[in-house]
Amino acid sequence: MNLLDAVVQGLMLGGLYAIFAAGLSLIFGVMKIVSLSYGAFAVLAAFVALHFTEATGWSPALSLLVVVPVMAAFGWALQRFVLQRTLGTSALPSILVTFGLAIIIENVLLVTESADQKRMTLGWIDTAAIDLGVVRLGVYPLGLFVLSLVLLGILALVMAKTQFGRAVRAISEDAPTVELLGIRPKTIYAWAGAIALALAAIGGVASGIQTSFSPTSGGMLLIFAFEAVIIGGIGSLWGTFLGALVLGVAQTVGANYFPSQGILIGHIVFLIFLAFMPQGLSGKVKRS
């Protein structure tokens, strides 16, 4: 693989990471919740999609019509009745609760699904590619990249142009004052939780088509999403998108020179940003 091809493949991989990271960025930016269960929910969605396709014969892509609403409803209820109680001046309660949820989900999946690797398929699309001469673009990774642009574009428009988006931005800045104006933060938080788990579901199913997964895959997915959010800048959707692209390129270019160390190179790039540019590419972090 030449350098140009490695960069292009990294950008395509970054599109997948952006889908994951968008939901986590929303949770961080709005509710200041450090959700350690985000990756576990993505894997749970992948298993639900797998069983749905096996039972119905539908394409995994069509399973999203069922999986995404189910996970969104679960995200709404989880935020409204569980995580809402952990909000406060300290992030520790939410960390402990979501860590516990991640452990529960992972162990339930290990008991019910075993530790075997699973994978979904779209048939010929899995291996189809567009040959541009100097690079080959996989049809499926390219589709994920386009999907990430569409999803983040829609979410960005919602945040910028709708009453819900304005309420989200206001609550993230000063929830007590916003509540005095008649806006109910609990309701906004619940809908933000629903959107976040819907994105986690899309990312989980998309990843389950691109590569194999198991009940323990959630931890790595969470790390990739977390790194993309930090590199891009907390609270910025397009910053998160850029952060995901940087992470994807770092991994594929790193693997081009050090074949077994691509993921490690991505972690090193994340640590460099954390040490020298903690505000991320968007510069959203406020220094005290």
mmCIF file of C-alpha atoms in Angstrom, residues 45-176:
data_model
loop_
_atom_site.group_PDB
_atom_site.id
_atom_site.type_symbol
_atom_site.label_atom_id
_atom_site.label_comp_id
_atom_site.label_asym_id
_atom_site.label_seq_id
_atom_site.Cartn_x
_atom_site.Cartn_y
_atom_site.Cartn_z
ATOM 1 C CA ALA A 45 -26.839 -3.129 18.683
ATOM 2 C CA ALA A 46 -24.607 -5.199 16.383
ATOM 3 C CA PHE A 47 -25.761 -8.434 18.045
ATOM 4 C CA VAL A 48 -29.409 -7.384 17.843
ATOM 5 C CA ALA A 49 -28.941 -6.646 14.131
ATOM 6 C CA LEU A 50 -27.180 -9.986 13.622
ATOM 7 C CA HIS A 51 -30.032 -11.973 15.140
ATOM 8 C CA PHE A 52 -32.620 -9.904 13.330
ATOM 9 C CA THR A 53 -31.002 -10.604 9.949
ATOM 10 C CA GLU A 54 -30.681 -14.302 10.767
ATOM 11 C CA ALA A 55 -34.351 -14.494 11.738
ATOM 12 C CA THR A 56 -35.773 -12.474 8.844
ATOM 13 C CA GLY A 57 -33.215 -12.846 6.058
ATOM 14 C CA TRP A 58 -33.092 -9.078 5.692
ATOM 15 C CA SER A 59 -29.923 -7.202 4.857
ATOM 16 C CA PRO A 60 -28.027 -5.865 7.894
ATOM 17 C CA ALA A 61 -28.539 -2.388 6.455
ATOM 18 C CA LEU A 62 -32.320 -2.851 6.585
ATOM 19 C CA SER A 63 -32.062 -4.090 10.169
ATOM 20 C CA LEU A 64 -31.230 -0.497 11.101
ATOM 21 C CA LEU A 65 -34.903 0.327 10.546
ATOM 22 C CA VAL A 66 -35.631 -1.723 13.657
ATOM 23 C CA VAL A 67 -32.394 -1.539 15.650
ATOM 24 C CA VAL A 68 -32.001 2.248 15.600
ATOM 25 C CA PRO A 69 -35.504 3.084 16.963
ATOM 26 C CA VAL A 70 -35.170 0.381 19.633
ATOM 27 C CA MET A 71 -31.786 1.675 20.794
ATOM 28 C CA ALA A 72 -33.004 5.287 20.655
ATOM 29 C CA ALA A 73 -35.970 4.422 22.875
ATOM 30 C CA PHE A 74 -33.662 2.632 25.274
ATOM 31 C CA GLY A 75 -31.325 5.638 25.287
ATOM 32 C CA TRP A 76 -34.232 7.950 26.110
ATOM 33 C CA ALA A 77 -35.360 5.783 29.027
ATOM 34 C CA LEU A 78 -31.813 5.218 30.285
ATOM 35 C CA GLN A 79 -31.077 8.920 30.390
ATOM 36 C CA ARG A 80 -34.451 9.929 31.794
ATOM 37 C CA PHE A 81 -34.694 7.395 34.597
ATOM 38 C CA VAL A 82 -31.110 6.331 35.385
ATOM 39 C CA LEU A 83 -28.360 8.670 34.214
ATOM 40 C CA GLN A 84 -30.368 11.779 35.078
ATOM 41 C CA ARG A 85 -29.891 10.892 38.737
ATOM 42 C CA THR A 86 -26.100 10.951 38.327
ATOM 43 C CA LEU A 87 -25.858 14.510 37.010
ATOM 44 C CA GLY A 88 -24.205 17.015 39.315
ATOM 45 C CA THR A 89 -20.974 18.792 40.002
ATOM 46 C CA SER A 90 -18.975 15.563 39.940
ATOM 47 C CA ALA A 91 -18.547 13.233 36.951
ATOM 48 C CA LEU A 92 -17.783 10.260 39.201
ATOM 49 C CA PRO A 93 -21.395 8.966 39.633
ATOM 50 C CA SER A 94 -21.979 8.821 35.860
ATOM 51 C CA ILE A 95 -18.606 7.141 35.341
ATOM 52 C CA LEU A 96 -19.407 4.454 37.909
ATOM 53 C CA VAL A 97 -22.945 3.846 36.629
ATOM 54 C CA THR A 98 -21.954 3.627 32.966
ATOM 55 C CA PHE A 99 -18.948 1.439 33.826
ATOM 56 C CA GLY A 100 -21.333 -0.905 35.630
ATOM 57 C CA LEU A 101 -23.676 -0.928 32.624
ATOM 58 C CA ALA A 102 -20.765 -1.777 30.318
ATOM 59 C CA ILE A 103 -19.736 -4.701 32.538
ATOM 60 C CA ILE A 104 -23.323 -5.991 32.707
ATOM 61 C CA ILE A 105 -23.861 -5.775 28.936
ATOM 62 C CA GLU A 106 -20.520 -7.423 28.156
ATOM 63 C CA ASN A 107 -21.078 -10.311 30.554
ATOM 64 C CA VAL A 108 -24.673 -10.896 29.463
ATOM 65 C CA LEU A 109 -23.441 -11.076 25.860
ATOM 66 C CA LEU A 110 -20.637 -13.447 26.845
ATOM 67 C CA VAL A 111 -23.167 -15.771 28.482
ATOM 68 C CA THR A 112 -25.755 -15.610 25.699
ATOM 69 C CA GLU A 113 -23.523 -15.253 22.628
ATOM 70 C CA SER A 114 -20.185 -16.851 23.685
ATOM 71 C CA ALA A 115 -16.846 -15.176 23.011
ATOM 72 C CA ASP A 116 -16.748 -16.230 19.340
ATOM 73 C CA GLN A 117 -16.169 -13.595 16.684
ATOM 74 C CA LYS A 118 -19.228 -12.686 14.594
ATOM 75 C CA ARG A 119 -19.636 -10.733 11.393
ATOM 76 C CA MET A 120 -22.448 -9.540 9.159
ATOM 77 C CA THR A 121 -22.245 -9.243 5.397
ATOM 78 C CA LEU A 122 -23.728 -7.206 2.587
ATOM 79 C CA GLY A 123 -22.687 -9.761 -0.018
ATOM 80 C CA TRP A 124 -20.757 -8.446 -3.002
ATOM 81 C CA ILE A 125 -20.688 -4.911 -1.587
ATOM 82 C CA ASP A 126 -18.224 -6.067 1.106
ATOM 83 C CA THR A 127 -15.439 -6.494 -1.458
ATOM 84 C CA ALA A 128 -16.554 -4.190 -4.271
ATOM 85 C CA ALA A 129 -14.137 -1.384 -5.090
ATOM 86 C CA ILE A 130 -13.777 1.558 -7.453
ATOM 87 C CA ASP A 131 -10.389 1.607 -9.190
ATOM 88 C CA LEU A 132 -9.145 5.171 -9.681
ATOM 89 C CA GLY A 133 -5.715 4.111 -10.871
ATOM 90 C CA VAL A 134 -3.521 5.391 -8.050
ATOM 91 C CA VAL A 135 -5.998 4.301 -5.354
ATOM 92 C CA ARG A 136 -8.840 1.841 -4.937
ATOM 93 C CA LEU A 137 -11.902 2.953 -3.027
ATOM 94 C CA GLY A 138 -13.943 0.256 -1.356
ATOM 95 C CA VAL A 139 -17.636 0.789 -2.063
ATOM 96 C CA TYR A 140 -18.658 0.026 1.514
ATOM 97 C CA PRO A 141 -16.042 2.256 3.260
ATOM 98 C CA LEU A 142 -16.888 5.045 0.811
ATOM 99 C CA GLY A 143 -20.560 4.610 1.626
ATOM 100 C CA LEU A 144 -19.779 4.878 5.351
ATOM 101 C CA PHE A 145 -17.800 8.069 4.731
ATOM 102 C CA VAL A 146 -20.724 9.618 2.864
ATOM 103 C CA LEU A 147 -23.133 8.407 5.562
ATOM 104 C CA SER A 148 -21.006 10.053 8.260
ATOM 105 C CA LEU A 149 -21.142 13.359 6.387
ATOM 106 C CA VAL A 150 -24.915 13.077 6.005
ATOM 107 C CA LEU A 151 -25.539 12.143 9.643
ATOM 108 C CA LEU A 152 -23.267 14.845 11.060
ATOM 109 C CA GLY A 153 -24.675 17.372 8.608
ATOM 110 C CA ILE A 154 -28.240 16.620 9.711
ATOM 111 C CA LEU A 155 -27.257 16.703 13.382
ATOM 112 C CA ALA A 156 -25.378 19.982 12.916
ATOM 113 C CA LEU A 157 -28.408 21.534 11.202
ATOM 114 C CA VAL A 158 -30.670 20.348 14.007
ATOM 115 C CA MET A 159 -28.321 21.861 16.578
ATOM 116 C CA ALA A 160 -28.041 25.156 14.701
ATOM 117 C CA LYS A 161 -31.493 25.738 13.250
ATOM 118 C CA THR A 162 -34.129 24.138 15.484
ATOM 119 C CA GLN A 163 -35.604 25.069 18.841
ATOM 120 C CA PHE A 164 -34.350 21.760 20.222
ATOM 121 C CA GLY A 165 -30.815 22.553 19.078
ATOM 122 C CA ARG A 166 -30.921 26.012 20.607
ATOM 123 C CA ALA A 167 -32.172 24.507 23.870
ATOM 124 C CA VAL A 168 -29.362 21.950 23.806
ATOM 125 C CA ARG A 169 -26.734 24.643 23.342
ATOM 126 C CA ALA A 170 -28.249 26.826 26.048
ATOM 127 C CA ILE A 171 -28.477 23.960 28.548
ATOM 128 C CA SER A 172 -24.878 22.956 27.918
ATOM 129 C CA GLU A 173 -23.851 26.486 28.899
ATOM 130 C CA ASP A 174 -26.173 27.219 31.841
ATOM 131 C CA ALA A 175 -28.859 24.636 32.669
ATOM 132 C CA PRO A 176 -30.233 26.338 35.838
#
